[in-house]
C-alpha positions as CSV (number, residue, x, y, z in Angstrom):
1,X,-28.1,-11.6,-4.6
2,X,-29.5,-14.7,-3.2
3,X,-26.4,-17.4,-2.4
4,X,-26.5,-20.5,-1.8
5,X,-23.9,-23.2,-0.5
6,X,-24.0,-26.9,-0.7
7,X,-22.4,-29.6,0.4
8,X,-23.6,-32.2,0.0
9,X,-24.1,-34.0,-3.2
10,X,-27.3,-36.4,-1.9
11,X,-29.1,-34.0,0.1
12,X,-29.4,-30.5,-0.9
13,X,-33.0,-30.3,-2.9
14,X,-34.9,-29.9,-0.2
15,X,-32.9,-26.9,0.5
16,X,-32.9,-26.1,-2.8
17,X,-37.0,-26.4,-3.6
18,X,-37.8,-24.4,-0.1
19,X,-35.5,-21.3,-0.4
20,X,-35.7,-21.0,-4.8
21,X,-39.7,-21.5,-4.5
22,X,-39.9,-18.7,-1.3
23,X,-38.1,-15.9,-3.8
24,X,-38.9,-17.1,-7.5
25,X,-37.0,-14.9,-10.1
26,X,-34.3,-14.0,-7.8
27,X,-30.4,-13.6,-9.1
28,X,-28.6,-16.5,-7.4
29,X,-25.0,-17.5,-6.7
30,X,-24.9,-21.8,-6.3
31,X,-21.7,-22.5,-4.9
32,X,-20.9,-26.4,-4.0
33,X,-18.1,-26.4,-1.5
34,X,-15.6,-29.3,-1.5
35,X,-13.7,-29.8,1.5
36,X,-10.9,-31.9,1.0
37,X,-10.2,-32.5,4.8
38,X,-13.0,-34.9,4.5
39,X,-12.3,-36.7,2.3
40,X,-8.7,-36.9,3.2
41,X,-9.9,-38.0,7.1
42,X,-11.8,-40.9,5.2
43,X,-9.0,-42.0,3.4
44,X,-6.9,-41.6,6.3
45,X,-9.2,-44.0,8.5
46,X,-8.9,-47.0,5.6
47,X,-5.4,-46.7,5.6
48,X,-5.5,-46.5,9.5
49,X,-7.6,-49.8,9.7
50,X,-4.9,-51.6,7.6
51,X,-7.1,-51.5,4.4
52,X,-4.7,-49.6,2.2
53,X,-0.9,-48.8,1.9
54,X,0.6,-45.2,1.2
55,X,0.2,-45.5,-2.5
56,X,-3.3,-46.7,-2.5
57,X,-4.5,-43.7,-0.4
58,X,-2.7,-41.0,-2.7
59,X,-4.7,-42.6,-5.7
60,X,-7.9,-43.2,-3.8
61,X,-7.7,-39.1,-2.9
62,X,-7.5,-38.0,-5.9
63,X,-9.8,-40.3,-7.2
64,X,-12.5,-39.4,-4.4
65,X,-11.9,-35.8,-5.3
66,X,-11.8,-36.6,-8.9
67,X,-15.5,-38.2,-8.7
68,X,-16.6,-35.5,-6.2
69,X,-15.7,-32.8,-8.0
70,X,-17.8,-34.5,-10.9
71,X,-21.0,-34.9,-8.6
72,X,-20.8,-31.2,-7.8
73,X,-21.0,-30.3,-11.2
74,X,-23.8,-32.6,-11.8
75,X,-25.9,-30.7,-8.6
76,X,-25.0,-27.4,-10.1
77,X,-26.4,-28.2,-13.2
78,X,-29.2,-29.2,-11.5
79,X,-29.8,-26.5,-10.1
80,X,-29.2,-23.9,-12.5
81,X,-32.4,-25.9,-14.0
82,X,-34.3,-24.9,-11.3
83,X,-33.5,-21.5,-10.4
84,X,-34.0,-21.1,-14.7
85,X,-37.3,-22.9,-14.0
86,X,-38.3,-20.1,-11.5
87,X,-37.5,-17.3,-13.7
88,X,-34.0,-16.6,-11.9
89,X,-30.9,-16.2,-12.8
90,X,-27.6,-17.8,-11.6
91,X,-24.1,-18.0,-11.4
92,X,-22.3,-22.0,-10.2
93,X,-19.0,-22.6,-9.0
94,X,-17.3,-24.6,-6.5
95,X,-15.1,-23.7,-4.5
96,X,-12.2,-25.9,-2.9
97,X,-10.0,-25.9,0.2
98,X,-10.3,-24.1,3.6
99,X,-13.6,-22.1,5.1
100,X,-11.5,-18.7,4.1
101,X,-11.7,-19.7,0.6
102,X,-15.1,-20.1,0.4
103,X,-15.4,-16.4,3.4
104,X,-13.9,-14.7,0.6
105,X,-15.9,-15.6,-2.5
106,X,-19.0,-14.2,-0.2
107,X,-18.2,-11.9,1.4
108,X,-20.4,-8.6,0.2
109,X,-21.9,-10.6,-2.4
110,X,-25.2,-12.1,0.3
111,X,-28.6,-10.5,0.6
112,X,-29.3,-14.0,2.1
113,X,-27.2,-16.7,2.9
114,X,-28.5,-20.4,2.6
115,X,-26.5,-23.6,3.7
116,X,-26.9,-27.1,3.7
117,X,-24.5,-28.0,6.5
118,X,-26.0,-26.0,9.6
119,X,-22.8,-25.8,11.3
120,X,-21.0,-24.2,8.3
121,X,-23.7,-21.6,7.9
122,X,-22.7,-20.7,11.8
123,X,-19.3,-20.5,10.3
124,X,-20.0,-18.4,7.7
125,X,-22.1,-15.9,9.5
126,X,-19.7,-15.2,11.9
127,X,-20.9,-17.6,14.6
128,X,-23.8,-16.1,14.5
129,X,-27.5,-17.7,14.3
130,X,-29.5,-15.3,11.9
């Protein structure tokens, strides 16, 4: 199986077009991964600068990961589309929280291993370039 990892909602189809169109009709697993640590640092920093109170950021977090978690369904549908397009098959999910989370969904699962986020792919291989 084919796997691929996203995360980021604005830029993954290049990714998506170069690896799907190299191996057309391939089984794929699409997983976005949310990290909430980013968007909690954002949040963080506006409260930081004075721009909101300790209310304001609980509501703005879960709103952010509310909406995000909305866009990631949005890019798996898309491409679900596309793998379908190609003849393949594929499973979507996204998965939440820390890099273990995501390790453990993966693990034994990869023929090849495809990442948007190059230093994340390092993660995930181990530290290793492949």
């Amino acid at each position: 199986m084919e796997c691929l990892v996203i995360t980021k909602p604005y830029d993954y189809e290049k990714l998506l077009k170069q690896v799907v169109n190299k191996m057309p009709g391939e089984s794929w697993l699409a997983i976005f991964y949310l990290r909430p640590q980013n968007l909690r640092s954002l949040v963080e920093e506006l409260g930081d600068q004075g721009w909101l109170g300790s209310s304001s950021i609980r509501q703005l977090f879960d709103s952010l990961k509310e909406g995000y978690r909305g866009l990631a369904s949005d890019v798996l549908q898309d491409v679900a589309r596309y793998v379908k397009n190609t003849n393949g098959t594929v499973r979507t999910m996204i998965i939440e929280g820390d890099v273990g989370n995501l390790v453990q969904v993966l693990q034994g699962k990869c023929d090849n291993l495809y990442c948007d986020d190059p230093e994340l792919l390092r993660q995930l291989r181990g530290g290793k370039d492949k």
